[in-house]
mmCIF file of C-alpha atoms in Angstrom:
data_model
loop_
_atom_site.group_PDB
_atom_site.id
_atom_site.type_symbol
_atom_site.label_atom_id
_atom_site.label_comp_id
_atom_site.label_asym_id
_atom_site.label_seq_id
_atom_site.Cartn_x
_atom_site.Cartn_y
_atom_site.Cartn_z
ATOM 1 C CA ALA A 1 98.211 50.821 -120.500
ATOM 2 C CA SER A 2 95.162 48.587 -122.206
ATOM 3 C CA ASP A 3 96.388 45.700 -120.432
ATOM 4 C CA GLU A 4 95.790 47.521 -117.325
ATOM 5 C CA ARG A 5 92.520 48.479 -118.234
ATOM 6 C CA ALA A 6 91.545 45.224 -119.262
ATOM 7 C CA LEU A 7 93.181 43.773 -116.035
ATOM 8 C CA LEU A 8 91.511 46.261 -113.983
ATOM 9 C CA ALA A 9 87.833 45.785 -116.082
ATOM 10 C CA ASP A 10 88.716 42.103 -115.257
ATOM 11 C CA ALA A 11 88.953 42.840 -111.570
ATOM 12 C CA ARG A 12 85.805 44.869 -111.397
ATOM 13 C CA ASP A 13 83.959 42.196 -113.387
ATOM 14 C CA GLU A 14 85.162 39.723 -110.367
ATOM 15 C CA GLU A 15 84.413 42.256 -107.840
ATOM 16 C CA THR A 16 81.026 42.174 -109.112
ATOM 17 C CA LEU A 17 80.760 38.796 -109.684
ATOM 18 C CA ALA A 18 81.532 38.355 -106.077
ATOM 19 C CA ALA A 19 79.303 41.013 -105.372
ATOM 20 C CA LEU A 20 76.124 39.043 -106.815
ATOM 21 C CA ARG A 21 77.270 35.850 -105.430
ATOM 22 C CA GLU A 22 77.085 37.308 -101.852
ATOM 23 C CA ALA A 23 73.939 39.377 -102.524
ATOM 24 C CA HIS A 24 72.404 35.786 -103.924
ATOM 25 C CA THR A 25 73.702 34.132 -100.803
ATOM 26 C CA GLN A 26 72.393 36.672 -98.597
ATOM 27 C CA ARG A 27 68.853 36.142 -100.539
ATOM 28 C CA LYS A 28 68.717 32.453 -100.164
ATOM 29 C CA SER A 29 69.631 32.808 -96.459
ATOM 30 C CA ALA A 30 66.637 35.393 -95.811
ATOM 31 C CA GLU A 31 64.650 33.166 -97.766
ATOM 32 C CA ALA A 32 65.155 30.015 -95.388
ATOM 33 C CA ASP A 33 64.743 32.284 -92.419
ATOM 34 C CA ARG A 34 61.376 33.358 -93.836
ATOM 35 C CA LYS A 35 60.553 29.674 -94.373
ATOM 36 C CA ASN A 36 62.124 28.448 -90.600
ATOM 37 C CA ALA A 37 59.810 31.561 -89.480
ATOM 38 C CA ASP A 38 56.944 30.030 -90.963
ATOM 39 C CA ASP A 39 57.537 26.669 -90.147
ATOM 40 C CA VAL A 40 57.728 27.576 -86.048
ATOM 41 C CA ALA A 41 54.763 29.671 -86.758
ATOM 42 C CA LEU A 42 52.853 26.823 -88.082
ATOM 43 C CA ALA A 43 53.999 24.544 -85.307
ATOM 44 C CA GLN A 44 53.053 26.694 -82.690
ATOM 45 C CA ARG A 45 49.630 27.002 -84.263
ATOM 46 C CA ALA A 46 49.404 23.355 -84.098
ATOM 47 C CA VAL A 47 51.099 23.128 -80.392
ATOM 48 C CA ASP A 48 48.444 25.887 -79.360
ATOM 49 C CA ALA A 49 45.304 23.883 -80.940
ATOM 50 C CA ALA A 50 46.570 20.443 -79.731
ATOM 51 C CA LEU A 51 47.176 22.234 -75.968
ATOM 52 C CA ALA A 52 42.945 23.780 -76.740
ATOM 53 C CA ALA A 53 41.797 20.410 -77.355
ATOM 54 C CA GLN A 54 43.548 18.727 -74.404
ATOM 55 C CA LYS A 55 42.095 21.601 -72.081
ATOM 56 C CA CYS A 56 38.895 20.574 -73.677
ATOM 57 C CA ALA A 57 39.141 17.098 -72.672
ATOM 58 C CA ILE A 58 40.384 17.971 -69.465
ATOM 59 C CA ASP A 59 37.047 19.853 -69.046
ATOM 60 C CA GLU A 60 35.008 17.063 -70.178
ATOM 61 C CA ALA A 61 36.687 14.479 -68.147
ATOM 62 C CA ASP A 62 36.190 16.847 -64.957
ATOM 63 C CA ALA A 63 32.353 17.569 -65.851
ATOM 64 C CA GLN A 64 32.359 13.815 -66.179
ATOM 65 C CA SER A 65 34.056 12.940 -62.666
ATOM 66 C CA ARG A 66 31.765 15.471 -61.106
ATOM 67 C CA ARG A 67 28.848 14.303 -62.603
ATOM 68 C CA GLU A 68 29.780 10.627 -61.430
ATOM 69 C CA LEU A 69 30.610 12.028 -58.250
ATOM 70 C CA ALA A 70 27.011 13.509 -57.419
ATOM 71 C CA GLU A 71 25.208 10.355 -58.528
ATOM 72 C CA THR A 72 27.491 8.311 -56.250
ATOM 73 C CA ALA A 73 26.881 10.299 -53.323
ATOM 74 C CA ALA A 74 23.056 11.026 -54.097
ATOM 75 C CA ALA A 75 23.333 6.876 -54.159
ATOM 76 C CA ALA A 76 25.465 6.979 -51.304
ATOM 77 C CA ARG A 77 22.664 9.396 -49.442
ATOM 78 C CA ASP A 78 19.705 7.087 -50.507
ATOM 79 C CA GLU A 79 21.236 4.238 -49.015
ATOM 80 C CA LEU A 80 22.018 5.978 -46.116
ATOM 81 C CA ALA A 81 18.109 7.238 -45.612
ATOM 82 C CA VAL A 82 17.261 3.470 -46.102
ATOM 83 C CA ALA A 83 19.658 2.043 -43.690
ATOM 84 C CA ARG A 84 18.621 4.757 -41.110
ATOM 85 C CA LYS A 85 15.027 3.854 -41.809
ATOM 86 C CA ALA A 86 15.391 0.195 -41.419
ATOM 87 C CA LEU A 87 17.452 1.018 -38.292
ATOM 88 C CA ASP A 88 14.829 3.487 -36.766
ATOM 89 C CA ALA A 89 12.236 0.258 -37.486
ATOM 90 C CA ASP A 90 14.614 -2.002 -35.779
ATOM 91 C CA ARG A 91 14.821 0.201 -32.753
ATOM 92 C CA GLU A 92 10.948 0.872 -32.511
ATOM 93 C CA ALA A 93 10.410 -2.991 -32.818
ATOM 94 C CA LEU A 94 13.147 -3.712 -30.425
ATOM 95 C CA ALA A 95 11.553 -1.302 -28.091
ATOM 96 C CA ALA A 96 7.931 -2.552 -28.205
ATOM 97 C CA ARG A 97 9.567 -6.377 -27.656
ATOM 98 C CA CYS A 98 11.251 -4.577 -24.573
ATOM 99 C CA ARG A 99 8.347 -3.065 -23.192
ATOM 100 C CA GLU A 100 6.495 -6.195 -23.902
ATOM 101 C CA ALA A 101 9.076 -8.079 -22.146
ATOM 102 C CA ASP A 102 8.753 -5.832 -19.346
ATOM 103 C CA GLN A 103 5.298 -6.302 -18.831
ATOM 104 C CA GLN A 104 5.462 -9.712 -19.373
ATOM 105 C CA THR A 105 7.684 -9.751 -16.786
ATOM 106 C CA GLN A 106 5.889 -7.728 -14.327
ATOM 107 C CA ARG A 107 2.964 -9.767 -14.822
ATOM 108 C CA ASP A 108 4.983 -13.081 -14.271
ATOM 109 C CA ALA A 109 6.172 -11.653 -10.985
ATOM 110 C CA ALA A 110 2.903 -10.589 -9.769
ATOM 111 C CA TRP A 111 1.428 -13.703 -10.810
ATOM 112 C CA HIS A 112 4.506 -15.342 -8.979
ATOM 113 C CA LYS A 113 3.758 -13.530 -5.882
ATOM 114 C CA ALA A 114 0.017 -14.406 -5.816
ATOM 115 C CA THR A 115 0.761 -18.202 -6.292
ATOM 116 C CA THR A 116 3.629 -18.089 -3.576
ATOM 117 C CA LYS A 117 1.272 -20.362 -1.663
ATOM 118 C CA ALA A 118 1.137 -22.817 -4.334
ATOM 119 C CA THR A 119 2.464 -26.254 -4.427
ATOM 120 C CA LYS A 120 6.051 -26.614 -5.035
ATOM 121 C CA ALA A 121 5.743 -27.905 -8.590
ATOM 122 C CA ARG A 122 3.962 -24.522 -9.574
ATOM 123 C CA GLU A 123 6.607 -22.753 -7.504
ATOM 124 C CA ALA A 124 9.591 -24.207 -9.473
ATOM 125 C CA ALA A 125 7.479 -23.505 -13.089
ATOM 126 C CA SER A 126 6.947 -20.194 -12.138
ATOM 127 C CA VAL A 127 10.745 -19.615 -11.179
ATOM 128 C CA GLU A 128 11.843 -21.352 -14.468
ATOM 129 C CA GLU A 129 9.169 -18.839 -16.778
ATOM 130 C CA ALA A 130 10.680 -16.127 -14.776
ATOM 131 C CA GLU A 131 14.479 -17.402 -15.935
ATOM 132 C CA ARG A 132 13.476 -18.009 -19.002
ATOM 133 C CA LEU A 133 11.735 -14.460 -19.437
ATOM 134 C CA GLU A 134 15.106 -12.554 -17.549
ATOM 135 C CA THR A 135 16.830 -14.487 -20.610
ATOM 136 C CA GLN A 136 14.586 -13.403 -23.192
ATOM 137 C CA ARG A 137 14.801 -9.719 -21.672
ATOM 138 C CA GLN A 138 18.608 -9.801 -21.584
ATOM 139 C CA ALA A 139 18.938 -11.407 -25.034
ATOM 140 C CA LEU A 140 16.524 -8.537 -26.022
ATOM 141 C CA GLU A 141 19.170 -5.918 -24.312
ATOM 142 C CA THR A 142 21.657 -7.770 -26.133
ATOM 143 C CA GLU A 143 19.997 -7.293 -29.525
ATOM 144 C CA ALA A 144 19.274 -3.877 -28.853
ATOM 145 C CA SER A 145 23.091 -3.258 -27.987
ATOM 146 C CA ARG A 146 23.899 -4.745 -31.261
ATOM 147 C CA LEU A 147 21.652 -2.584 -33.073
ATOM 148 C CA VAL A 148 23.328 0.566 -31.335
ATOM 149 C CA GLU A 149 26.630 -0.725 -32.635
ATOM 150 C CA ARG A 150 25.036 -1.254 -36.008
ATOM 151 C CA GLU A 151 23.709 2.214 -35.781
ATOM 152 C CA ARG A 152 27.436 3.981 -34.897
ATOM 153 C CA ALA A 153 28.920 1.530 -37.806
ATOM 154 C CA LEU A 154 26.619 2.972 -40.165
ATOM 155 C CA GLU A 155 27.088 6.674 -38.885
ATOM 156 C CA ALA A 156 30.936 6.061 -39.421
ATOM 157 C CA GLU A 157 30.388 4.545 -42.743
ATOM 158 C CA SER A 158 28.620 7.404 -43.736
ATOM 159 C CA GLU A 159 31.069 9.951 -42.180
ATOM 160 C CA LYS A 160 33.591 7.923 -44.518
ATOM 161 C CA LEU A 161 31.447 8.289 -47.531
ATOM 162 C CA ARG A 162 31.150 12.127 -46.455
ATOM 163 C CA VAL A 163 34.948 12.172 -46.417
ATOM 164 C CA ALA A 164 35.448 10.295 -49.185
ATOM 165 C CA THR A 165 33.490 12.755 -51.342
ATOM 166 C CA GLU A 166 35.018 15.518 -50.047
ATOM 167 C CA ASP A 167 38.337 14.116 -50.933
ATOM 168 C CA LEU A 168 37.040 13.049 -54.224
ATOM 169 C CA ALA A 169 35.982 16.269 -54.832
ATOM 170 C CA ALA A 170 39.549 18.244 -53.634
ATOM 171 C CA GLU A 171 41.116 15.561 -56.263
ATOM 172 C CA VAL A 172 38.865 16.761 -59.257
ATOM 173 C CA ASP A 173 39.366 20.362 -58.195
ATOM 174 C CA GLU A 174 43.043 19.675 -57.966
ATOM 175 C CA ALA A 175 43.048 17.797 -61.060
ATOM 176 C CA ALA A 176 41.115 20.576 -62.944
ATOM 177 C CA ARG A 177 43.705 23.195 -61.773
ATOM 178 C CA VAL A 178 46.716 21.180 -63.501
#
């Protein structure tokens, strides 16, 4: 009976030892799980901080792009205004030259009519002068047509700038949303 008790006590000691080992293993596993949870939380905070920094950088880049776009648009508007003023001045000068040429042509025609009975040489000279003035008038009309084409080209370029400005603003807005 004493041997049985000793065996029974040894068996209880082994069960207790096994239970203690199991409890130790479970405690170590729980500590590892807590450490992993802490590491995950720390990594999440690092990711959140990186995302916040990235958003800040994107916001700053967006603001810089908008400032640059506004500066570019203002410069383009200024250049367009200068070009329009120059075109208006060219038109005005051309109109004055056309009026002058028309008046000169009218004067030459009146002079030609008054001197019709003059000598053949004077008549030939008058015809040549009228042809020269007509050529000059045609050249001025050609110049007027060229200026009109230039104005259309400037207006088309202005429209392209406006569309490009709108497209760029849309891209900036789209980039800001992403």
